[in-house]
PDB file of N, CA and C in Angstrom:
ATOM      1  N   MET W   1       0.843  -1.180  -0.002  1.00  0.00           N
ATOM      2  CA  MET W   1       0.005   0.000  -0.003  1.00  0.00           C
ATOM      3  C   MET W   1       0.869   1.231   0.000  1.00  0.00           C
ATOM      4  N   GLY W   2       0.573   2.165  -0.938  1.00  0.00           N
ATOM      5  CA  GLY W   2       1.319   3.402  -1.001  1.00  0.00           C
ATOM      6  C   GLY W   2       0.756   4.464  -0.070  1.00  0.00           C
ATOM      7  N   LYS W   3       1.598   5.419   0.172  1.00  0.00           N
ATOM      8  CA  LYS W   3       1.141   6.537   1.020  1.00  0.00           C
ATOM      9  C   LYS W   3       0.119   7.367   0.261  1.00  0.00           C
ATOM     10  N   GLN W   4      -0.898   7.827   0.989  1.00  0.00           N
ATOM     11  CA  GLN W   4      -1.853   8.713   0.402  1.00  0.00           C
ATOM     12  C   GLN W   4      -1.322  10.136   0.469  1.00  0.00           C
ATOM     13  N   LYS W   5      -1.526  10.872  -0.605  1.00  0.00           N
ATOM     14  CA  LYS W   5      -1.108  12.270  -0.626  1.00  0.00           C
ATOM     15  C   LYS W   5      -2.032  13.098   0.244  1.00  0.00           C
ATOM     16  N   LYS W   6      -1.461  14.048   0.959  1.00  0.00           N
ATOM     17  CA  LYS W   6      -2.293  14.991   1.681  1.00  0.00           C
ATOM     18  C   LYS W   6      -2.886  15.962   0.671  1.00  0.00           C
ATOM     19  N   PRO W   7      -4.106  16.426   0.901  1.00  0.00           N
ATOM     20  CA  PRO W   7      -4.688  17.370  -0.035  1.00  0.00           C
ATOM     21  C   PRO W   7      -3.919  18.694  -0.023  1.00  0.00           C
ATOM     22  N   ALA W   8      -3.906  19.343  -1.172  1.00  0.00           N
ATOM     23  CA  ALA W   8      -3.274  20.672  -1.236  1.00  0.00           C
ATOM     24  C   ALA W   8      -4.119  21.629  -0.446  1.00  0.00           C
ATOM     25  N   ARG W   9      -3.486  22.469   0.331  1.00  0.00           N
ATOM     26  CA  ARG W   9      -4.220  23.426   1.153  1.00  0.00           C
ATOM     27  C   ARG W   9      -4.444  24.697   0.353  1.00  0.00           C
ATOM     28  N   SER W  10      -5.640  25.187   0.418  1.00  0.00           N
ATOM     29  CA  SER W  10      -6.030  26.356  -0.385  1.00  0.00           C
ATOM     30  C   SER W  10      -5.641  27.635   0.305  1.00  0.00           C
ATOM     31  N   GLY W  11      -5.624  28.690  -0.463  1.00  0.00           N
ATOM     32  CA  GLY W  11      -5.359  30.004   0.071  1.00  0.00           C
ATOM     33  C   GLY W  11      -6.382  30.427   1.099  1.00  0.00           C
ATOM     34  N   VAL W  12      -7.655  30.195   0.811  1.00  0.00           N
ATOM     35  CA  VAL W  12      -8.704  30.651   1.728  1.00  0.00           C
ATOM     36  C   VAL W  12      -8.688  29.854   3.042  1.00  0.00           C
ATOM     37  N   GLY W  13      -8.481  28.568   2.956  1.00  0.00           N
ATOM     38  CA  GLY W  13      -8.420  27.752   4.181  1.00  0.00           C
ATOM     39  C   GLY W  13      -7.255  28.122   5.047  1.00  0.00           C
ATOM     40  N   LEU W  14      -6.098  28.323   4.428  1.00  0.00           N
ATOM     41  CA  LEU W  14      -4.900  28.748   5.177  1.00  0.00           C
ATOM     42  C   LEU W  14      -5.101  30.128   5.786  1.00  0.00           C
ATOM     43  N   LYS W  15      -5.721  31.029   5.004  1.00  0.00           N
ATOM     44  CA  LYS W  15      -5.943  32.387   5.510  1.00  0.00           C
ATOM     45  C   LYS W  15      -6.896  32.368   6.701  1.00  0.00           C
ATOM     46  N   ILE W  16      -7.995  31.625   6.595  1.00  0.00           N
ATOM     47  CA  ILE W  16      -8.947  31.547   7.697  1.00  0.00           C
ATOM     48  C   ILE W  16      -8.269  30.956   8.928  1.00  0.00           C
ATOM     49  N   GLN W  17      -7.461  29.905   8.733  1.00  0.00           N
ATOM     50  CA  GLN W  17      -6.773  29.291   9.862  1.00  0.00           C
ATOM     51  C   GLN W  17      -5.817  30.283  10.522  1.00  0.00           C
ATOM     52  N   ALA W  18      -5.025  30.993   9.731  1.00  0.00           N
ATOM     53  CA  ALA W  18      -4.076  31.962  10.288  1.00  0.00           C
ATOM     54  C   ALA W  18      -4.794  33.062  11.063  1.00  0.00           C
ATOM     55  N   LEU W  19      -5.877  33.562  10.485  1.00  0.00           N
ATOM     56  CA  LEU W  19      -6.648  34.624  11.143  1.00  0.00           C
ATOM     57  C   LEU W  19      -7.308  34.112  12.424  1.00  0.00           C
ATOM     58  N   ARG W  20      -7.793  32.874  12.372  1.00  0.00           N
ATOM     59  CA  ARG W  20      -8.432  32.274  13.558  1.00  0.00           C
ATOM     60  C   ARG W  20      -7.429  32.125  14.690  1.00  0.00           C
ATOM     61  N   ILE W  21      -6.254  31.630  14.381  1.00  0.00           N
ATOM     62  CA  ILE W  21      -5.210  31.460  15.388  1.00  0.00           C
ATOM     63  C   ILE W  21      -4.789  32.825  15.943  1.00  0.00           C
ATOM     64  N   SER W  22      -4.642  33.799  15.057  1.00  0.00           N
ATOM     65  CA  SER W  22      -4.267  35.146  15.487  1.00  0.00           C
ATOM     66  C   SER W  22      -5.330  35.753  16.411  1.00  0.00           C
ATOM     67  N   ALA W  23      -6.586  35.402  16.184  1.00  0.00           N
ATOM     68  CA  ALA W  23      -7.686  35.895  17.040  1.00  0.00           C
ATOM     69  C   ALA W  23      -7.876  35.046  18.283  1.00  0.00           C
ATOM     70  N   SER W  24      -7.022  34.052  18.492  1.00  0.00           N
ATOM     71  CA  SER W  24      -7.098  33.158  19.655  1.00  0.00           C
ATOM     72  C   SER W  24      -8.437  32.448  19.772  1.00  0.00           C
ATOM     73  N   LEU W  25      -8.962  32.003  18.621  1.00  0.00           N
ATOM     74  CA  LEU W  25     -10.222  31.238  18.598  1.00  0.00           C
ATOM     75  C   LEU W  25      -9.940  29.794  18.250  1.00  0.00           C
ATOM     76  N   THR W  26     -10.740  28.898  18.810  1.00  0.00           N
ATOM     77  CA  THR W  26     -10.681  27.490  18.401  1.00  0.00           C
ATOM     78  C   THR W  26     -11.563  27.313  17.188  1.00  0.00           C
ATOM     79  N   GLN W  27     -11.422  26.185  16.517  1.00  0.00           N
ATOM     80  CA  GLN W  27     -12.312  25.900  15.389  1.00  0.00           C
ATOM     81  C   GLN W  27     -13.775  25.884  15.831  1.00  0.00           C
ATOM     82  N   PRO W  28     -14.121  25.198  16.944  1.00  0.00           N
ATOM     83  CA  PRO W  28     -15.527  25.217  17.346  1.00  0.00           C
ATOM     84  C   PRO W  28     -16.044  26.615  17.664  1.00  0.00           C
ATOM     85  N   GLU W  29     -15.203  27.468  18.250  1.00  0.00           N
ATOM     86  CA  GLU W  29     -15.646  28.827  18.572  1.00  0.00           C
ATOM     87  C   GLU W  29     -15.943  29.630  17.293  1.00  0.00           C
ATOM     88  N   LEU W  30     -15.009  29.570  16.339  1.00  0.00           N
ATOM     89  CA  LEU W  30     -15.220  30.307  15.091  1.00  0.00           C
ATOM     90  C   LEU W  30     -16.417  29.744  14.319  1.00  0.00           C
ATOM     91  N   ALA W  31     -16.517  28.444  14.265  1.00  0.00           N
ATOM     92  CA  ALA W  31     -17.634  27.823  13.546  1.00  0.00           C
ATOM     93  C   ALA W  31     -18.974  28.256  14.154  1.00  0.00           C
ATOM     94  N   GLU W  32     -19.061  28.286  15.487  1.00  0.00           N
ATOM     95  CA  GLU W  32     -20.289  28.700  16.149  1.00  0.00           C
ATOM     96  C   GLU W  32     -20.620  30.169  15.831  1.00  0.00           C
ATOM     97  N   LYS W  33     -19.615  31.028  15.868  1.00  0.00           N
ATOM     98  CA  LYS W  33     -19.833  32.457  15.601  1.00  0.00           C
ATOM     99  C   LYS W  33     -20.318  32.677  14.164  1.00  0.00           C
ATOM    100  N   CYS W  34     -19.919  31.790  13.255  1.00  0.00           N
ATOM    101  CA  CYS W  34     -20.289  31.936  11.848  1.00  0.00           C
ATOM    102  C   CYS W  34     -21.504  31.091  11.444  1.00  0.00           C
ATOM    103  N   GLY W  35     -21.946  30.237  12.350  1.00  0.00           N
ATOM    104  CA  GLY W  35     -23.119  29.416  12.048  1.00  0.00           C
ATOM    105  C   GLY W  35     -22.853  28.290  11.068  1.00  0.00           C
ATOM    106  N   ILE W  36     -21.644  27.754  11.113  1.00  0.00           N
ATOM    107  CA  ILE W  36     -21.304  26.623  10.240  1.00  0.00           C
ATOM    108  C   ILE W  36     -20.835  25.457  11.103  1.00  0.00           C
ATOM    109  N   PRO W  37     -20.962  24.248  10.576  1.00  0.00           N
ATOM    110  CA  PRO W  37     -20.461  23.087  11.338  1.00  0.00           C
ATOM    111  C   PRO W  37     -18.947  23.148  11.516  1.00  0.00           C
ATOM    112  N   THR W  38     -18.475  22.729  12.680  1.00  0.00           N
ATOM    113  CA  THR W  38     -17.032  22.689  12.938  1.00  0.00           C
ATOM    114  C   THR W  38     -16.312  21.859  11.903  1.00  0.00           C
ATOM    115  N   GLY W  39     -16.916  20.748  11.491  1.00  0.00           N
ATOM    116  CA  GLY W  39     -16.290  19.893  10.482  1.00  0.00           C
ATOM    117  C   GLY W  39     -16.069  20.599   9.165  1.00  0.00           C
ATOM    118  N   THR W  40     -16.983  21.467   8.785  1.00  0.00           N
ATOM    119  CA  THR W  40     -16.835  22.232   7.542  1.00  0.00           C
ATOM    120  C   THR W  40     -15.622  23.133   7.642  1.00  0.00           C
ATOM    121  N   LEU W  41     -15.510  23.872   8.739  1.00  0.00           N
ATOM    122  CA  LEU W  41     -14.362  24.751   8.968  1.00  0.00           C
ATOM    123  C   LEU W  41     -13.060  23.945   8.978  1.00  0.00           C
ATOM    124  N   ARG W  42     -13.066  22.821   9.659  1.00  0.00           N
ATOM    125  CA  ARG W  42     -11.885  21.964   9.753  1.00  0.00           C
ATOM    126  C   ARG W  42     -11.458  21.521   8.350  1.00  0.00           C
ATOM    127  N   HIS W  43     -12.412  21.119   7.538  1.00  0.00           N
ATOM    128  CA  HIS W  43     -12.090  20.667   6.170  1.00  0.00           C
ATOM    129  C   HIS W  43     -11.507  21.794   5.341  1.00  0.00           C
ATOM    130  N   TRP W  44     -12.034  23.013   5.489  1.00  0.00           N
ATOM    131  CA  TRP W  44     -11.465  24.149   4.760  1.00  0.00           C
ATOM    132  C   TRP W  44     -10.029  24.389   5.171  1.00  0.00           C
ATOM    133  N   GLU W  45      -9.783  24.380   6.484  1.00  0.00           N
ATOM    134  CA  GLU W  45      -8.440  24.662   6.970  1.00  0.00           C
ATOM    135  C   GLU W  45      -7.448  23.564   6.608  1.00  0.00           C
ATOM    136  N   GLN W  46      -7.900  22.320   6.579  1.00  0.00           N
ATOM    137  CA  GLN W  46      -7.025  21.204   6.261  1.00  0.00           C
ATOM    138  C   GLN W  46      -6.860  20.999   4.758  1.00  0.00           C
ATOM    139  N   GLY W  47      -7.653  21.703   3.962  1.00  0.00           N
ATOM    140  CA  GLY W  47      -7.566  21.547   2.528  1.00  0.00           C
ATOM    141  C   GLY W  47      -8.300  20.335   2.000  1.00  0.00           C
ATOM    142  N   VAL W  48      -9.144  19.715   2.824  1.00  0.00           N
ATOM    143  CA  VAL W  48      -9.926  18.576   2.367  1.00  0.00           C
ATOM    144  C   VAL W  48     -10.879  19.022   1.257  1.00  0.00           C
ATOM    145  N   ASN W  49     -11.471  20.193   1.452  1.00  0.00           N
ATOM    146  CA  ASN W  49     -12.244  20.820   0.386  1.00  0.00           C
ATOM    147  C   ASN W  49     -12.205  22.323   0.588  1.00  0.00           C
ATOM    148  N   ASP W  50     -12.529  23.037  -0.465  1.00  0.00           N
ATOM    149  CA  ASP W  50     -12.541  24.480  -0.413  1.00  0.00           C
ATOM    150  C   ASP W  50     -13.981  24.985  -0.363  1.00  0.00           C
ATOM    151  N   PRO W  51     -14.175  26.124   0.291  1.00  0.00           N
ATOM    152  CA  PRO W  51     -15.526  26.673   0.260  1.00  0.00           C
ATOM    153  C   PRO W  51     -15.846  27.145  -1.159  1.00  0.00           C
ATOM    154  N   LYS W  52     -17.048  26.870  -1.592  1.00  0.00           N
ATOM    155  CA  LYS W  52     -17.495  27.383  -2.882  1.00  0.00           C
ATOM    156  C   LYS W  52     -17.886  28.842  -2.661  1.00  0.00           C
ATOM    157  N   TRP W  53     -17.827  29.630  -3.735  1.00  0.00           N
ATOM    158  CA  TRP W  53     -18.146  31.046  -3.613  1.00  0.00           C
ATOM    159  C   TRP W  53     -19.528  31.253  -3.007  1.00  0.00           C
ATOM    160  N   ASP W  54     -20.496  30.427  -3.398  1.00  0.00           N
ATOM    161  CA  ASP W  54     -21.852  30.603  -2.877  1.00  0.00           C
ATOM    162  C   ASP W  54     -21.926  30.256  -1.386  1.00  0.00           C
ATOM    163  N   GLN W  55     -20.938  29.539  -0.855  1.00  0.00           N
ATOM    164  CA  GLN W  55     -20.845  29.269   0.586  1.00  0.00           C
ATOM    165  C   GLN W  55     -20.091  30.387   1.277  1.00  0.00           C
ATOM    166  N   LEU W  56     -18.994  30.817   0.672  1.00  0.00           N
ATOM    167  CA  LEU W  56     -18.092  31.759   1.318  1.00  0.00           C
ATOM    168  C   LEU W  56     -18.643  33.165   1.386  1.00  0.00           C
ATOM    169  N   LEU W  57     -19.207  33.663   0.303  1.00  0.00           N
ATOM    170  CA  LEU W  57     -19.637  35.047   0.265  1.00  0.00           C
ATOM    171  C   LEU W  57     -20.661  35.411   1.341  1.00  0.00           C
ATOM    172  N   PRO W  58     -21.678  34.566   1.603  1.00  0.00           N
ATOM    173  CA  PRO W  58     -22.607  34.916   2.676  1.00  0.00           C
ATOM    174  C   PRO W  58     -21.957  34.920   4.068  1.00  0.00           C
ATOM    175  N   LEU W  59     -20.818  34.211   4.214  1.00  0.00           N
ATOM    176  CA  LEU W  59     -20.148  34.098   5.497  1.00  0.00           C
ATOM    177  C   LEU W  59     -19.075  35.152   5.746  1.00  0.00           C
ATOM    178  N   VAL W  60     -18.719  35.891   4.717  1.00  0.00           N
ATOM    179  CA  VAL W  60     -17.589  36.805   4.832  1.00  0.00           C
ATOM    180  C   VAL W  60     -17.788  37.813   5.959  1.00  0.00           C
ATOM    181  N   ASP W  61     -18.974  38.390   6.067  1.00  0.00           N
ATOM    182  CA  ASP W  61     -19.190  39.369   7.145  1.00  0.00           C
ATOM    183  C   ASP W  61     -19.092  38.729   8.531  1.00  0.00           C
ATOM    184  N   ALA W  62     -19.677  37.535   8.680  1.00  0.00           N
ATOM    185  CA  ALA W  62     -19.608  36.830   9.962  1.00  0.00           C
ATOM    186  C   ALA W  62     -18.171  36.458  10.302  1.00  0.00           C
ATOM    187  N   LEU W  63     -17.428  35.951   9.300  1.00  0.00           N
ATOM    188  CA  LEU W  63     -16.019  35.626   9.510  1.00  0.00           C
ATOM    189  C   LEU W  63     -15.226  36.874   9.900  1.00  0.00           C
ATOM    190  N   ALA W  64     -15.457  37.969   9.166  1.00  0.00           N
ATOM    191  CA  ALA W  64     -14.725  39.197   9.447  1.00  0.00           C
ATOM    192  C   ALA W  64     -15.025  39.701  10.850  1.00  0.00           C
ATOM    193  N   ASP W  65     -16.295  39.691  11.248  1.00  0.00           N
ATOM    194  CA  ASP W  65     -16.656  40.129  12.604  1.00  0.00           C
ATOM    195  C   ASP W  65     -15.987  39.252  13.655  1.00  0.00           C
ATOM    196  N   ALA W  66     -16.052  37.934  13.463  1.00  0.00           N
ATOM    197  CA  ALA W  66     -15.494  37.005  14.461  1.00  0.00           C
ATOM    198  C   ALA W  66     -13.985  37.117  14.544  1.00  0.00           C
ATOM    199  N   LEU W  67     -13.340  37.419  13.434  1.00  0.00           N
ATOM    200  CA  LEU W  67     -11.875  37.483  13.380  1.00  0.00           C
ATOM    201  C   LEU W  67     -11.331  38.898  13.564  1.00  0.00           C
ATOM    202  N   ALA W  68     -12.230  39.858  13.702  1.00  0.00           N
ATOM    203  CA  ALA W  68     -11.852  41.270  13.883  1.00  0.00           C
ATOM    204  C   ALA W  68     -10.995  41.786  12.739  1.00  0.00           C
ATOM    205  N   VAL W  69     -11.421  41.460  11.526  1.00  0.00           N
ATOM    206  CA  VAL W  69     -10.758  41.959  10.315  1.00  0.00           C
ATOM    207  C   VAL W  69     -11.863  42.472   9.371  1.00  0.00           C
ATOM    208  N   THR W  70     -11.454  43.066   8.275  1.00  0.00           N
ATOM    209  CA  THR W  70     -12.432  43.498   7.284  1.00  0.00           C
ATOM    210  C   THR W  70     -12.723  42.344   6.326  1.00  0.00           C
ATOM    211  N   PRO W  71     -13.883  42.360   5.685  1.00  0.00           N
ATOM    212  CA  PRO W  71     -14.147  41.327   4.680  1.00  0.00           C
ATOM    213  C   PRO W  71     -13.085  41.314   3.597  1.00  0.00           C
ATOM    214  N   ALA W  72     -12.554  42.485   3.252  1.00  0.00           N
ATOM    215  CA  ALA W  72     -11.524  42.546   2.228  1.00  0.00           C
ATOM    216  C   ALA W  72     -10.266  41.762   2.624  1.00  0.00           C
ATOM    217  N   THR W  73      -9.978  41.719   3.923  1.00  0.00           N
ATOM    218  CA  THR W  73      -8.803  40.947   4.389  1.00  0.00           C
ATOM    219  C   THR W  73      -8.999  39.471   4.085  1.00  0.00           C
ATOM    220  N   ILE W  74     -10.187  38.988   4.236  1.00  0.00           N
ATOM    221  CA  ILE W  74     -10.451  37.562   3.966  1.00  0.00           C
ATOM    222  C   ILE W  74     -10.409  37.288   2.467  1.00  0.00           C
ATOM    223  N   LEU W  75     -10.955  38.175   1.678  1.00  0.00           N
ATOM    224  CA  LEU W  75     -11.049  37.935   0.241  1.00  0.00           C
ATOM    225  C   LEU W  75      -9.822  38.373  -0.548  1.00  0.00           C
ATOM    226  N   ALA W  76      -8.976  39.194   0.047  1.00  0.00           N
ATOM    227  CA  ALA W  76      -7.820  39.725  -0.693  1.00  0.00           C
ATOM    228  C   ALA W  76      -6.909  38.607  -1.198  1.00  0.00           C
ATOM    229  N   ARG W  77      -6.559  38.756  -2.445  1.00  0.00           N
ATOM    230  CA  ARG W  77      -5.578  37.891  -3.112  1.00  0.00           C
ATOM    231  C   ARG W  77      -5.993  36.430  -3.149  1.00  0.00           C
ATOM    232  N   LEU W  78      -7.282  36.157  -3.151  1.00  0.00           N
ATOM    233  CA  LEU W  78      -7.738  34.793  -3.408  1.00  0.00           C
ATOM    234  C   LEU W  78      -7.751  34.602  -4.904  1.00  0.00           C
ATOM    235  N   TYR W  79      -7.304  33.457  -5.349  1.00  0.00           N
ATOM    236  CA  TYR W  79      -7.182  33.223  -6.783  1.00  0.00           C
ATOM    237  C   TYR W  79      -8.365  32.391  -7.270  1.00  0.00           C
ATOM    238  N   THR W  80      -8.641  32.568  -8.551  1.00  0.00           N
ATOM    239  CA  THR W  80      -9.794  31.879  -9.135  1.00  0.00           C
ATOM    240  C   THR W  80      -9.451  30.458  -9.546  1.00  0.00           C
ATOM    241  N   GLY W  81      -8.220  30.150  -9.731  1.00  0.00           N
ATOM    242  CA  GLY W  81      -7.836  28.795 -10.116  1.00  0.00           C
ATOM    243  C   GLY W  81      -6.352  28.723 -10.355  1.00  0.00           C
ATOM    244  N   PRO W  82      -5.798  27.515 -10.494  1.00  0.00           N
ATOM    245  CA  PRO W  82      -4.356  27.379 -10.625  1.00  0.00           C
ATOM    246  C   PRO W  82      -3.799  28.050 -11.888  1.00  0.00           C
ATOM    247  N   GLU W  83      -4.604  28.146 -12.937  1.00  0.00           N
ATOM    248  CA  GLU W  83      -4.090  28.752 -14.168  1.00  0.00           C
ATOM    249  C   GLU W  83      -4.120  30.265 -14.090  1.00  0.00           C
ATOM    250  N   GLU W  84      -5.058  30.812 -13.318  1.00  0.00           N
ATOM    251  CA  GLU W  84      -5.218  32.261 -13.254  1.00  0.00           C
ATOM    252  C   GLU W  84      -4.643  32.762 -11.953  1.00  0.00           C
ATOM    253  N   ARG W  85      -3.492  33.336 -11.997  1.00  0.00           N
ATOM    254  CA  ARG W  85      -2.845  33.832 -10.796  1.00  0.00           C
ATOM    255  C   ARG W  85      -3.043  35.335 -10.666  1.00  0.00           C
ATOM    256  N   GLN W  86      -4.284  35.753 -10.790  1.00  0.00           N
ATOM    257  CA  GLN W  86      -4.628  37.151 -10.617  1.00  0.00           C
ATOM    258  C   GLN W  86      -5.500  37.303  -9.385  1.00  0.00           C
ATOM    259  N   PRO W  87      -5.272  38.353  -8.603  1.00  0.00           N
ATOM    260  CA  PRO W  87      -6.182  38.590  -7.484  1.00  0.00           C
ATOM    261  C   PRO W  87      -7.583  38.824  -8.005  1.00  0.00           C
ATOM    262  N   ILE W  88      -8.579  38.431  -7.235  1.00  0.00           N
ATOM    263  CA  ILE W  88      -9.967  38.592  -7.650  1.00  0.00           C
ATOM    264  C   ILE W  88     -10.237  40.025  -8.056  1.00  0.00           C
ATOM    265  N   GLY W  89      -9.719  40.992  -7.307  1.00  0.00           N
ATOM    266  CA  GLY W  89      -9.951  42.391  -7.631  1.00  0.00           C
ATOM    267  C   GLY W  89      -9.393  42.794  -8.990  1.00  0.00           C
ATOM    268  N   ALA W  90      -8.453  42.012  -9.523  1.00  0.00           N
ATOM    269  CA  ALA W  90      -7.834  42.366 -10.807  1.00  0.00           C
ATOM    270  C   ALA W  90      -8.519  41.669 -11.968  1.00  0.00           C
ATOM    271  N   LEU W  91      -9.510  40.830 -11.688  1.00  0.00           N
ATOM    272  CA  LEU W  91     -10.177  40.118 -12.769  1.00  0.00           C
ATOM    273  C   LEU W  91     -10.984  41.103 -13.594  1.00  0.00           C
ATOM    274  N   PRO W  92     -11.088  40.847 -14.892  1.00  0.00           N
ATOM    275  CA  PRO W  92     -11.827  41.757 -15.747  1.00  0.00           C
ATOM    276  C   PRO W  92     -13.285  41.828 -15.333  1.00  0.00           C
ATOM    277  N   ARG W  93     -13.844  42.994 -15.444  1.00  0.00           N
ATOM    278  CA  ARG W  93     -15.243  43.185 -15.119  1.00  0.00           C
ATOM    279  C   ARG W  93     -16.052  43.228 -16.422  1.00  0.00           C
ATOM    280  N   GLY W  94     -17.349  43.154 -16.297  1.00  0.00           N
ATOM    281  CA  GLY W  94     -18.234  43.250 -17.456  1.00  0.00           C
ATOM    282  C   GLY W  94     -18.141  44.608 -18.090  1.00  0.00           C
ATOM    283  N   PRO W  95     -18.873  44.808 -19.188  1.00  0.00           N
ATOM    284  CA  PRO W  95     -18.826  46.088 -19.874  1.00  0.00           C
ATOM    285  C   PRO W  95     -19.289  47.232 -18.964  1.00  0.00           C
ATOM    286  N   SER W  96     -18.639  48.383 -19.104  1.00  0.00           N
ATOM    287  CA  SER W  96     -19.010  49.550 -18.309  1.00  0.00           C
ATOM    288  C   SER W  96     -20.291  50.143 -18.815  1.00  0.00           C
ATOM    289  N   SER W  97     -21.041  50.731 -17.894  1.00  0.00           N
ATOM    290  CA  SER W  97     -22.292  51.384 -18.309  1.00  0.00           C
ATOM    291  C   SER W  97     -22.024  52.793 -18.744  1.00  0.00           C
TER     292      SER W  97
END
């Protein structure tokens, strides 16, 4: 039997973990403040899975409040995929009005 590879850890999971530790919160404490299961938060931090945008965006304000940061701090420099190494803020927008 070969060794199983550990999942690659995502930017958002690592960022949430670093901010949580900096705020001296446990996973259960942060999960409760945000209204998500502890297992979901654990999986994000461990890179088991990444939050989908439709999951993350409604939680950004709760995460920011719990971690005492701005929503921009959580979303800053998150990438859209391995091929696109552009910050979300730098992605092209739709046509201007």
